[in-house]
mmCIF file of C-alpha atoms in Angstrom:
data_model
loop_
_atom_site.group_PDB
_atom_site.id
_atom_site.type_symbol
_atom_site.label_atom_id
_atom_site.label_comp_id
_atom_site.label_asym_id
_atom_site.label_seq_id
_atom_site.Cartn_x
_atom_site.Cartn_y
_atom_site.Cartn_z
ATOM 1 C CA MET A 271 -0.015 -0.005 0.033
ATOM 2 C CA HIS A 272 2.784 2.508 0.905
ATOM 3 C CA HIS A 273 4.528 1.662 -2.503
ATOM 4 C CA ARG A 274 1.200 2.751 -4.622
ATOM 5 C CA ALA A 275 0.732 5.667 -2.484
ATOM 6 C CA ALA A 276 4.326 6.731 -2.901
ATOM 7 C CA LYS A 277 4.232 6.262 -6.475
ATOM 8 C CA ARG A 278 1.241 8.206 -6.915
ATOM 9 C CA LEU A 279 2.856 11.011 -5.156
ATOM 10 C CA ALA A 280 5.753 10.804 -7.206
ATOM 11 C CA GLU A 281 3.818 10.986 -10.529
ATOM 12 C CA GLY A 282 1.451 13.838 -9.194
ATOM 13 C CA ARG A 283 -1.579 12.220 -9.739
ATOM 14 C CA ASP A 284 -4.347 13.015 -7.411
ATOM 15 C CA ARG A 285 -6.672 10.203 -6.414
ATOM 16 C CA PHE A 286 -10.223 11.807 -7.928
ATOM 17 C CA HIS A 287 -12.919 9.753 -7.109
ATOM 18 C CA PRO A 288 -16.206 10.494 -9.345
ATOM 19 C CA SER A 289 -19.721 10.773 -7.758
ATOM 20 C CA ALA A 290 -21.230 7.490 -7.503
ATOM 21 C CA HIS A 291 -23.727 8.402 -9.817
ATOM 22 C CA ASP A 292 -21.055 9.078 -12.658
ATOM 23 C CA HIS A 293 -19.312 5.951 -11.450
ATOM 24 C CA GLY A 294 -22.289 3.583 -12.007
ATOM 25 C CA LYS A 295 -23.059 5.569 -15.582
ATOM 26 C CA LEU A 296 -19.521 4.953 -16.674
ATOM 27 C CA LEU A 297 -19.608 1.276 -15.552
ATOM 28 C CA VAL A 298 -23.034 0.724 -17.258
ATOM 29 C CA ARG A 299 -21.703 2.043 -20.512
ATOM 30 C CA PHE A 300 -18.739 0.014 -20.153
ATOM 31 C CA LEU A 301 -20.719 -3.090 -19.837
ATOM 32 C CA GLU A 302 -23.032 -2.244 -22.564
ATOM 33 C CA ALA A 303 -20.298 -1.597 -24.759
ATOM 34 C CA ALA A 304 -18.688 -5.003 -23.837
ATOM 35 C CA GLN A 305 -21.426 -7.119 -24.054
ATOM 36 C CA GLY A 306 -22.625 -5.674 -27.284
ATOM 37 C CA GLY A 307 -18.995 -5.740 -28.882
ATOM 38 C CA ASP A 308 -18.718 -2.031 -29.680
ATOM 39 C CA LEU A 309 -14.924 -1.894 -29.322
ATOM 40 C CA ASP A 310 -15.016 2.072 -30.385
ATOM 41 C CA ALA A 311 -17.114 2.975 -27.424
ATOM 42 C CA LEU A 312 -15.074 0.596 -25.221
ATOM 43 C CA THR A 313 -11.834 1.915 -26.156
ATOM 44 C CA SER A 314 -13.119 5.449 -25.608
ATOM 45 C CA MET A 315 -13.653 4.521 -22.184
ATOM 46 C CA LEU A 316 -10.412 3.108 -21.176
ATOM 47 C CA SER A 317 -6.887 4.566 -20.461
ATOM 48 C CA GLN A 318 -3.867 3.647 -22.512
ATOM 49 C CA ASP A 319 -2.178 2.282 -19.384
ATOM 50 C CA VAL A 320 -5.631 0.055 -17.974
ATOM 51 C CA VAL A 321 -5.027 -3.093 -16.260
ATOM 52 C CA ALA A 322 -7.508 -6.035 -16.100
ATOM 53 C CA TRP A 323 -7.259 -8.146 -12.803
ATOM 54 C CA ASN A 324 -8.796 -11.314 -12.552
ATOM 55 C CA ASP A 325 -9.475 -13.108 -9.191
ATOM 56 C CA GLY A 326 -10.333 -16.802 -9.434
ATOM 57 C CA GLY A 327 -8.440 -17.856 -6.280
ATOM 58 C CA GLY A 328 -7.537 -21.034 -8.011
ATOM 59 C CA LYS A 329 -11.032 -22.228 -7.639
ATOM 60 C CA VAL A 330 -12.640 -21.173 -11.274
ATOM 61 C CA ARG A 331 -11.023 -20.317 -14.799
ATOM 62 C CA ALA A 332 -9.501 -16.707 -14.959
ATOM 63 C CA ALA A 333 -6.430 -14.918 -16.297
ATOM 64 C CA LEU A 334 -3.557 -15.769 -13.858
ATOM 65 C CA ARG A 335 -1.723 -12.602 -15.075
ATOM 66 C CA PRO A 336 -3.173 -8.858 -14.903
ATOM 67 C CA VAL A 337 -3.619 -8.040 -18.840
ATOM 68 C CA SER A 338 -2.097 -4.633 -19.491
ATOM 69 C CA GLY A 339 -2.425 -1.986 -21.874
ATOM 70 C CA LEU A 340 -5.305 -0.729 -24.032
ATOM 71 C CA ALA A 341 -4.689 -3.074 -26.707
ATOM 72 C CA GLY A 342 -4.535 -6.114 -24.826
ATOM 73 C CA VAL A 343 -7.695 -5.109 -22.457
ATOM 74 C CA VAL A 344 -9.933 -4.693 -25.474
ATOM 75 C CA ALA A 345 -8.680 -7.999 -27.199
ATOM 76 C CA PHE A 346 -9.058 -9.805 -23.493
ATOM 77 C CA ILE A 347 -12.746 -8.455 -23.270
ATOM 78 C CA SER A 348 -13.735 -9.238 -26.983
ATOM 79 C CA GLY A 349 -12.414 -12.566 -26.592
ATOM 80 C CA LEU A 350 -14.426 -13.094 -23.323
ATOM 81 C CA VAL A 351 -17.557 -11.725 -24.878
ATOM 82 C CA ARG A 352 -17.148 -14.252 -28.236
ATOM 83 C CA ARG A 353 -16.654 -16.905 -26.084
ATOM 84 C CA TYR A 354 -19.133 -16.785 -22.977
ATOM 85 C CA SER A 355 -22.696 -15.547 -22.844
ATOM 86 C CA PHE A 356 -23.843 -12.851 -20.376
ATOM 87 C CA GLU A 357 -26.689 -13.879 -18.981
ATOM 88 C CA ARG A 358 -27.693 -11.073 -16.512
ATOM 89 C CA ALA A 359 -25.910 -7.994 -15.025
ATOM 90 C CA ARG A 360 -27.205 -5.744 -12.115
ATOM 91 C CA LEU A 361 -25.603 -2.618 -10.199
ATOM 92 C CA VAL A 362 -24.775 -3.142 -6.891
ATOM 93 C CA GLU A 363 -22.574 -1.291 -4.289
ATOM 94 C CA ALA A 364 -18.977 -3.131 -3.204
ATOM 95 C CA ASN A 365 -15.769 -1.743 -1.790
ATOM 96 C CA GLY A 366 -18.146 1.510 -1.190
ATOM 97 C CA GLY A 367 -18.570 2.267 -4.834
ATOM 98 C CA PRO A 368 -20.555 1.278 -7.560
ATOM 99 C CA ALA A 369 -20.055 -2.519 -9.319
ATOM 100 C CA VAL A 370 -21.370 -4.912 -11.427
ATOM 101 C CA TRP A 371 -22.598 -8.639 -10.381
ATOM 102 C CA ILE A 372 -22.709 -10.339 -13.545
ATOM 103 C CA THR A 373 -23.543 -13.729 -14.312
ATOM 104 C CA VAL A 374 -21.537 -15.546 -16.900
ATOM 105 C CA ASP A 375 -22.552 -18.860 -18.265
ATOM 106 C CA GLY A 376 -24.000 -19.887 -14.890
ATOM 107 C CA ARG A 377 -20.738 -18.668 -13.045
ATOM 108 C CA GLU A 378 -21.537 -15.479 -10.854
ATOM 109 C CA GLN A 379 -18.806 -13.060 -10.661
ATOM 110 C CA LEU A 380 -18.027 -8.929 -9.407
ATOM 111 C CA VAL A 381 -16.670 -6.459 -11.692
ATOM 112 C CA THR A 382 -15.441 -2.919 -10.178
ATOM 113 C CA VAL A 383 -13.242 -0.292 -11.893
ATOM 114 C CA ASP A 384 -11.237 2.599 -10.829
ATOM 115 C CA ILE A 385 -11.922 5.902 -12.262
ATOM 116 C CA ARG A 386 -9.599 8.524 -13.237
ATOM 117 C CA ASP A 387 -9.934 11.861 -15.479
ATOM 118 C CA GLY A 388 -13.195 9.978 -16.780
ATOM 119 C CA LEU A 389 -11.482 7.113 -18.186
ATOM 120 C CA ILE A 390 -11.326 3.574 -16.544
ATOM 121 C CA HIS A 391 -7.602 2.953 -15.584
ATOM 122 C CA ALA A 392 -8.264 -0.455 -13.828
ATOM 123 C CA ILE A 393 -11.008 -3.173 -13.663
ATOM 124 C CA TYR A 394 -11.392 -5.951 -11.079
ATOM 125 C CA CYS A 395 -13.145 -8.949 -11.843
ATOM 126 C CA VAL A 396 -13.463 -11.283 -8.554
ATOM 127 C CA LEU A 397 -14.765 -14.762 -9.776
ATOM 128 C CA ASN A 398 -13.695 -16.558 -6.724
ATOM 129 C CA PRO A 399 -16.901 -18.108 -4.860
ATOM 130 C CA ASP A 400 -15.063 -18.153 -1.545
ATOM 131 C CA LYS A 401 -15.007 -14.072 -1.926
ATOM 132 C CA LEU A 402 -18.204 -13.800 -3.663
ATOM 133 C CA ALA A 403 -19.875 -15.956 -0.771
ATOM 134 C CA HIS A 404 -18.557 -13.198 1.542
ATOM 135 C CA PHE A 405 -20.359 -10.682 -0.391
ATOM 136 C CA HIS A 406 -23.479 -12.458 -0.254
ATOM 137 C CA ARG A 407 -23.688 -12.411 3.312
ATOM 138 C CA LEU A 408 -23.257 -8.508 3.207
ATOM 139 C CA PRO A 409 -26.400 -6.731 4.326
#
């Protein structure tokens, strides 16, 4: 944690948090673009240095390493959309902000994003059933 904070300070980046409303709107637009295969819209929402993290916890299939860079993340997402069917999605709150609870091919996952300057800089997908079970227990 200290390392990330020191890096942010060295880069001169403020940790700006959009309003929950704006965050949720961007998250919904992101999901719609991904599901619809609208690569232009998807690309316009992601930063050049975007990173996608996947946490399967060794229990479900997920990318083992983070996917980095705009081209890599767009290719990764478009590959997922071609391969898997999205059954349903709903906006929820996780970690104090908007998130999307998605069912893909019968498996649930939670997707959150970090937004800076109106662009998505990080995508976090939790597929680990143990962590998702904890989420179900929250009020």
